[in-house]
Amino acid sequence: MIQISNRHKKLPPGQRLIEDFPVLHYGDVPEVNIETWDFTVKGLVRNPLRLSFDEFMKLPSVELWADFHCVTGWTKFDLHWKGVLFKTIAELANPLPDARYVLIFAENNYTTNLPLDIAMDNDVIFAYEYEGKPLTPEHGYPLRLVVPKRYAYKSAKWVRGIEFLQKDRPGFWEVRGYSNSADPWKEERYG
Ligand SMILES: Nc1nc2c(c(=O)[nH]1)N[C@H]1C(S)=C(S)[C@@H](COP(=O)(O)O)O[C@H]1N2
Ligand SMILES: [Mo]
């Protein structure tokens, strides 16, 4: 098992430390049927994918420890996740040379976007466990993205797939005034 640590235990500018794990999202917690659930990889790839949850769980997994920063001002230190590196899925899908951005899509039309080189970092994972247990519905069951180096609106819950793109396509909060780059250390809160 590969273990990845990205726990700085430092507060980015303007953040306050909290101990509990708040639940924050737009809309309702989706009901998920794990039998029909799938994970789709499309767009500028040589090998588009459609994985069942069983198939997803068979991919090589990693454990990640990382801090979590919400743009509204709270930070939680040292969350422990288990899942699959974004990079592992990208390698299976084999992006075309033109692919420079990705759009992550989730239930209820939630989306978020990242430059491909950021998504390929060794700490970006699709997580299915938190603190040794399957994700709870409100924290993203069955699968969520975790992007430790960005404000948490990039860490989409209830993810269903990835689209590889040539041009950047801003996601749900990014088109609603939040920063496209979302680096907490540079306090990039608003676009
Ligand atoms: N699908 C979806 N994912 C989402 C959101 C959302 O509204 N919908 N909100 C984001 C925001 S702003 C934050 S702070 C984190 C919160 O994750 P948590 O509820 O597990 O603490 O989820 C992110 N992922
Ligand atoms: Mo957030």
mmCIF file of C-alpha atoms in Angstrom, residues 5-163:
data_model
loop_
_atom_site.group_PDB
_atom_site.id
_atom_site.type_symbol
_atom_site.label_atom_id
_atom_site.label_comp_id
_atom_site.label_asym_id
_atom_site.label_seq_id
_atom_site.Cartn_x
_atom_site.Cartn_y
_atom_site.Cartn_z
ATOM 1 C CA SER A 5 1.507 12.458 3.326
ATOM 2 C CA ASN A 6 0.550 16.014 2.580
ATOM 3 C CA ARG A 7 -0.251 17.100 6.131
ATOM 4 C CA HIS A 8 1.366 20.477 6.707
ATOM 5 C CA LYS A 9 -0.586 21.231 9.870
ATOM 6 C CA LYS A 10 -0.251 24.920 9.087
ATOM 7 C CA LEU A 11 -3.078 27.386 8.629
ATOM 8 C CA PRO A 12 -3.211 29.152 5.263
ATOM 9 C CA PRO A 13 -3.824 32.930 5.481
ATOM 10 C CA GLY A 14 -7.296 33.884 6.721
ATOM 11 C CA GLN A 15 -8.231 30.330 7.801
ATOM 12 C CA ARG A 16 -9.281 29.123 11.277
ATOM 13 C CA LEU A 17 -8.739 25.644 12.655
ATOM 14 C CA ILE A 18 -11.731 23.445 13.454
ATOM 15 C CA GLU A 19 -11.878 19.999 15.069
ATOM 16 C CA ASP A 20 -15.129 18.553 13.725
ATOM 17 C CA PHE A 21 -15.753 17.681 10.071
ATOM 18 C CA PRO A 22 -18.522 19.939 8.747
ATOM 19 C CA VAL A 23 -20.761 18.886 5.889
ATOM 20 C CA LEU A 24 -20.992 21.531 3.205
ATOM 21 C CA HIS A 25 -22.497 21.358 -0.260
ATOM 22 C CA TYR A 26 -25.086 22.811 -2.581
ATOM 23 C CA GLY A 27 -28.344 20.874 -2.958
ATOM 24 C CA ASP A 28 -29.435 17.507 -1.583
ATOM 25 C CA VAL A 29 -27.369 14.437 -0.729
ATOM 26 C CA PRO A 30 -27.932 12.171 -3.741
ATOM 27 C CA GLU A 31 -29.295 8.650 -3.404
ATOM 28 C CA VAL A 32 -26.852 6.271 -5.028
ATOM 29 C CA ASN A 33 -27.543 2.778 -6.333
ATOM 30 C CA ILE A 34 -24.149 1.103 -6.140
ATOM 31 C CA GLU A 35 -25.231 -1.639 -8.583
ATOM 32 C CA THR A 36 -25.905 0.789 -11.430
ATOM 33 C CA TRP A 37 -23.335 3.425 -10.413
ATOM 34 C CA ASP A 38 -20.550 3.967 -12.930
ATOM 35 C CA PHE A 39 -17.441 6.067 -13.378
ATOM 36 C CA THR A 40 -16.950 7.451 -16.882
ATOM 37 C CA VAL A 41 -13.791 8.831 -18.470
ATOM 38 C CA LYS A 42 -14.383 10.681 -21.730
ATOM 39 C CA GLY A 43 -13.120 13.476 -23.950
ATOM 40 C CA LEU A 44 -9.564 13.649 -25.260
ATOM 41 C CA VAL A 45 -8.411 10.139 -24.346
ATOM 42 C CA ARG A 46 -7.330 7.178 -26.456
ATOM 43 C CA ASN A 47 -9.143 4.736 -24.193
ATOM 44 C CA PRO A 48 -12.502 5.988 -22.832
ATOM 45 C CA LEU A 49 -13.557 4.124 -19.687
ATOM 46 C CA ARG A 50 -16.733 3.084 -17.969
ATOM 47 C CA LEU A 51 -16.079 1.375 -14.632
ATOM 48 C CA SER A 52 -18.523 -0.226 -12.210
ATOM 49 C CA PHE A 53 -17.912 0.350 -8.501
ATOM 50 C CA ASP A 54 -16.465 -3.189 -8.209
ATOM 51 C CA GLU A 55 -14.047 -2.475 -11.044
ATOM 52 C CA PHE A 56 -13.085 0.850 -9.476
ATOM 53 C CA MET A 57 -12.336 -0.865 -6.143
ATOM 54 C CA LYS A 58 -9.928 -3.254 -7.895
ATOM 55 C CA LEU A 59 -7.668 -0.417 -9.070
ATOM 56 C CA PRO A 60 -4.376 0.055 -7.176
ATOM 57 C CA SER A 61 -5.120 2.066 -4.045
ATOM 58 C CA VAL A 62 -3.250 4.573 -1.906
ATOM 59 C CA GLU A 63 -3.712 6.079 1.513
ATOM 60 C CA LEU A 64 -3.470 9.834 1.884
ATOM 61 C CA TRP A 65 -3.127 12.103 4.921
ATOM 62 C CA ALA A 66 -3.859 15.725 4.103
ATOM 63 C CA ASP A 67 -5.254 18.980 5.481
ATOM 64 C CA PHE A 68 -8.583 20.293 4.129
ATOM 65 C CA HIS A 69 -9.321 23.983 3.545
ATOM 66 C CA CYS A 70 -12.813 25.338 2.825
ATOM 67 C CA VAL A 71 -12.990 28.705 1.084
ATOM 68 C CA THR A 72 -15.521 29.875 3.714
ATOM 69 C CA GLY A 73 -12.638 29.906 6.221
ATOM 70 C CA TRP A 74 -12.383 26.594 8.065
ATOM 71 C CA THR A 75 -9.436 24.224 7.928
ATOM 72 C CA LYS A 76 -9.237 20.699 9.303
ATOM 73 C CA PHE A 77 -5.831 19.060 9.741
ATOM 74 C CA ASP A 78 -4.704 15.579 8.829
ATOM 75 C CA LEU A 79 -7.684 13.849 7.248
ATOM 76 C CA HIS A 80 -7.003 10.207 6.392
ATOM 77 C CA TRP A 81 -8.352 8.938 3.071
ATOM 78 C CA LYS A 82 -8.052 5.802 0.955
ATOM 79 C CA GLY A 83 -8.684 5.700 -2.768
ATOM 80 C CA VAL A 84 -7.171 5.741 -6.248
ATOM 81 C CA LEU A 85 -4.758 8.326 -7.595
ATOM 82 C CA PHE A 86 -6.156 10.514 -10.376
ATOM 83 C CA LYS A 87 -2.919 9.640 -12.172
ATOM 84 C CA THR A 88 -3.723 5.914 -12.108
ATOM 85 C CA ILE A 89 -6.995 6.525 -13.956
ATOM 86 C CA ALA A 90 -5.408 8.959 -16.395
ATOM 87 C CA GLU A 91 -2.788 6.362 -17.292
ATOM 88 C CA LEU A 92 -5.515 3.797 -18.015
ATOM 89 C CA ALA A 93 -7.411 6.269 -20.195
ATOM 90 C CA ASN A 94 -4.259 7.471 -21.954
ATOM 91 C CA PRO A 95 -4.909 11.193 -22.638
ATOM 92 C CA LEU A 96 -4.214 12.612 -26.080
ATOM 93 C CA PRO A 97 -1.457 15.259 -26.347
ATOM 94 C CA ASP A 98 -4.093 18.011 -26.727
ATOM 95 C CA ALA A 99 -5.604 17.279 -23.307
ATOM 96 C CA ARG A 100 -4.526 20.076 -20.952
ATOM 97 C CA TYR A 101 -7.507 20.445 -18.576
ATOM 98 C CA VAL A 102 -9.996 18.196 -16.855
ATOM 99 C CA LEU A 103 -13.586 18.673 -15.808
ATOM 100 C CA ILE A 104 -14.671 16.466 -12.913
ATOM 101 C CA PHE A 105 -18.392 15.760 -12.984
ATOM 102 C CA ALA A 106 -20.586 14.594 -10.119
ATOM 103 C CA GLU A 107 -24.205 13.859 -9.203
ATOM 104 C CA ASN A 108 -26.730 16.710 -9.544
ATOM 105 C CA ASN A 109 -24.653 18.479 -12.210
ATOM 106 C CA TYR A 110 -21.875 19.515 -9.803
ATOM 107 C CA THR A 111 -18.606 20.032 -11.639
ATOM 108 C CA THR A 112 -15.140 21.348 -10.904
ATOM 109 C CA ASN A 113 -12.156 21.944 -13.149
ATOM 110 C CA LEU A 114 -8.399 21.536 -12.863
ATOM 111 C CA PRO A 115 -5.381 21.889 -15.127
ATOM 112 C CA LEU A 116 -4.256 18.371 -16.032
ATOM 113 C CA ASP A 117 -0.777 18.870 -14.531
ATOM 114 C CA ILE A 118 -2.304 19.736 -11.127
ATOM 115 C CA ALA A 119 -4.671 16.753 -11.277
ATOM 116 C CA MET A 120 -1.702 14.467 -12.009
ATOM 117 C CA ASP A 121 0.013 15.443 -8.719
ATOM 118 C CA ASN A 122 0.816 12.618 -6.372
ATOM 119 C CA ASP A 123 -1.748 13.764 -3.763
ATOM 120 C CA VAL A 124 -4.904 13.991 -5.909
ATOM 121 C CA ILE A 125 -7.109 10.967 -5.298
ATOM 122 C CA PHE A 126 -10.614 9.639 -5.816
ATOM 123 C CA ALA A 127 -11.382 8.556 -2.254
ATOM 124 C CA TYR A 128 -13.840 5.850 -1.180
ATOM 125 C CA GLU A 129 -12.781 5.626 2.481
ATOM 126 C CA TYR A 130 -12.418 8.217 5.215
ATOM 127 C CA GLU A 131 -10.740 7.253 8.519
ATOM 128 C CA GLY A 132 -10.876 3.549 7.592
ATOM 129 C CA LYS A 133 -14.574 3.426 6.714
ATOM 130 C CA PRO A 134 -16.583 3.866 3.497
ATOM 131 C CA LEU A 135 -17.545 7.488 2.923
ATOM 132 C CA THR A 136 -20.792 8.498 4.564
ATOM 133 C CA PRO A 137 -23.513 9.740 2.187
ATOM 134 C CA GLU A 138 -23.056 13.377 3.259
ATOM 135 C CA HIS A 139 -19.269 13.240 2.740
ATOM 136 C CA GLY A 140 -19.604 11.868 -0.797
ATOM 137 C CA TYR A 141 -20.487 8.136 -0.833
ATOM 138 C CA PRO A 142 -19.430 6.211 -2.797
ATOM 139 C CA LEU A 143 -16.605 8.318 -4.252
ATOM 140 C CA ARG A 144 -15.203 11.820 -3.990
ATOM 141 C CA LEU A 145 -12.229 13.713 -5.299
ATOM 142 C CA VAL A 146 -9.634 15.018 -2.816
ATOM 143 C CA VAL A 147 -7.349 17.850 -3.972
ATOM 144 C CA PRO A 148 -5.350 18.859 -0.880
ATOM 145 C CA LYS A 149 -3.524 21.795 -2.464
ATOM 146 C CA ARG A 150 -6.750 23.588 -3.497
ATOM 147 C CA TYR A 151 -9.775 24.992 -1.628
ATOM 148 C CA ALA A 152 -12.202 22.170 -0.976
ATOM 149 C CA TYR A 153 -14.750 23.082 -3.658
ATOM 150 C CA LYS A 154 -12.297 21.317 -5.979
ATOM 151 C CA SER A 155 -12.768 18.174 -3.820
ATOM 152 C CA ALA A 156 -16.041 17.182 -5.506
ATOM 153 C CA LYS A 157 -18.278 14.743 -3.649
ATOM 154 C CA TRP A 158 -20.368 12.024 -5.394
ATOM 155 C CA VAL A 159 -18.102 12.059 -8.468
ATOM 156 C CA ARG A 160 -19.122 10.141 -11.579
ATOM 157 C CA GLY A 161 -16.275 10.807 -13.962
ATOM 158 C CA ILE A 162 -13.703 12.902 -15.754
ATOM 159 C CA GLU A 163 -13.738 14.719 -19.081
#
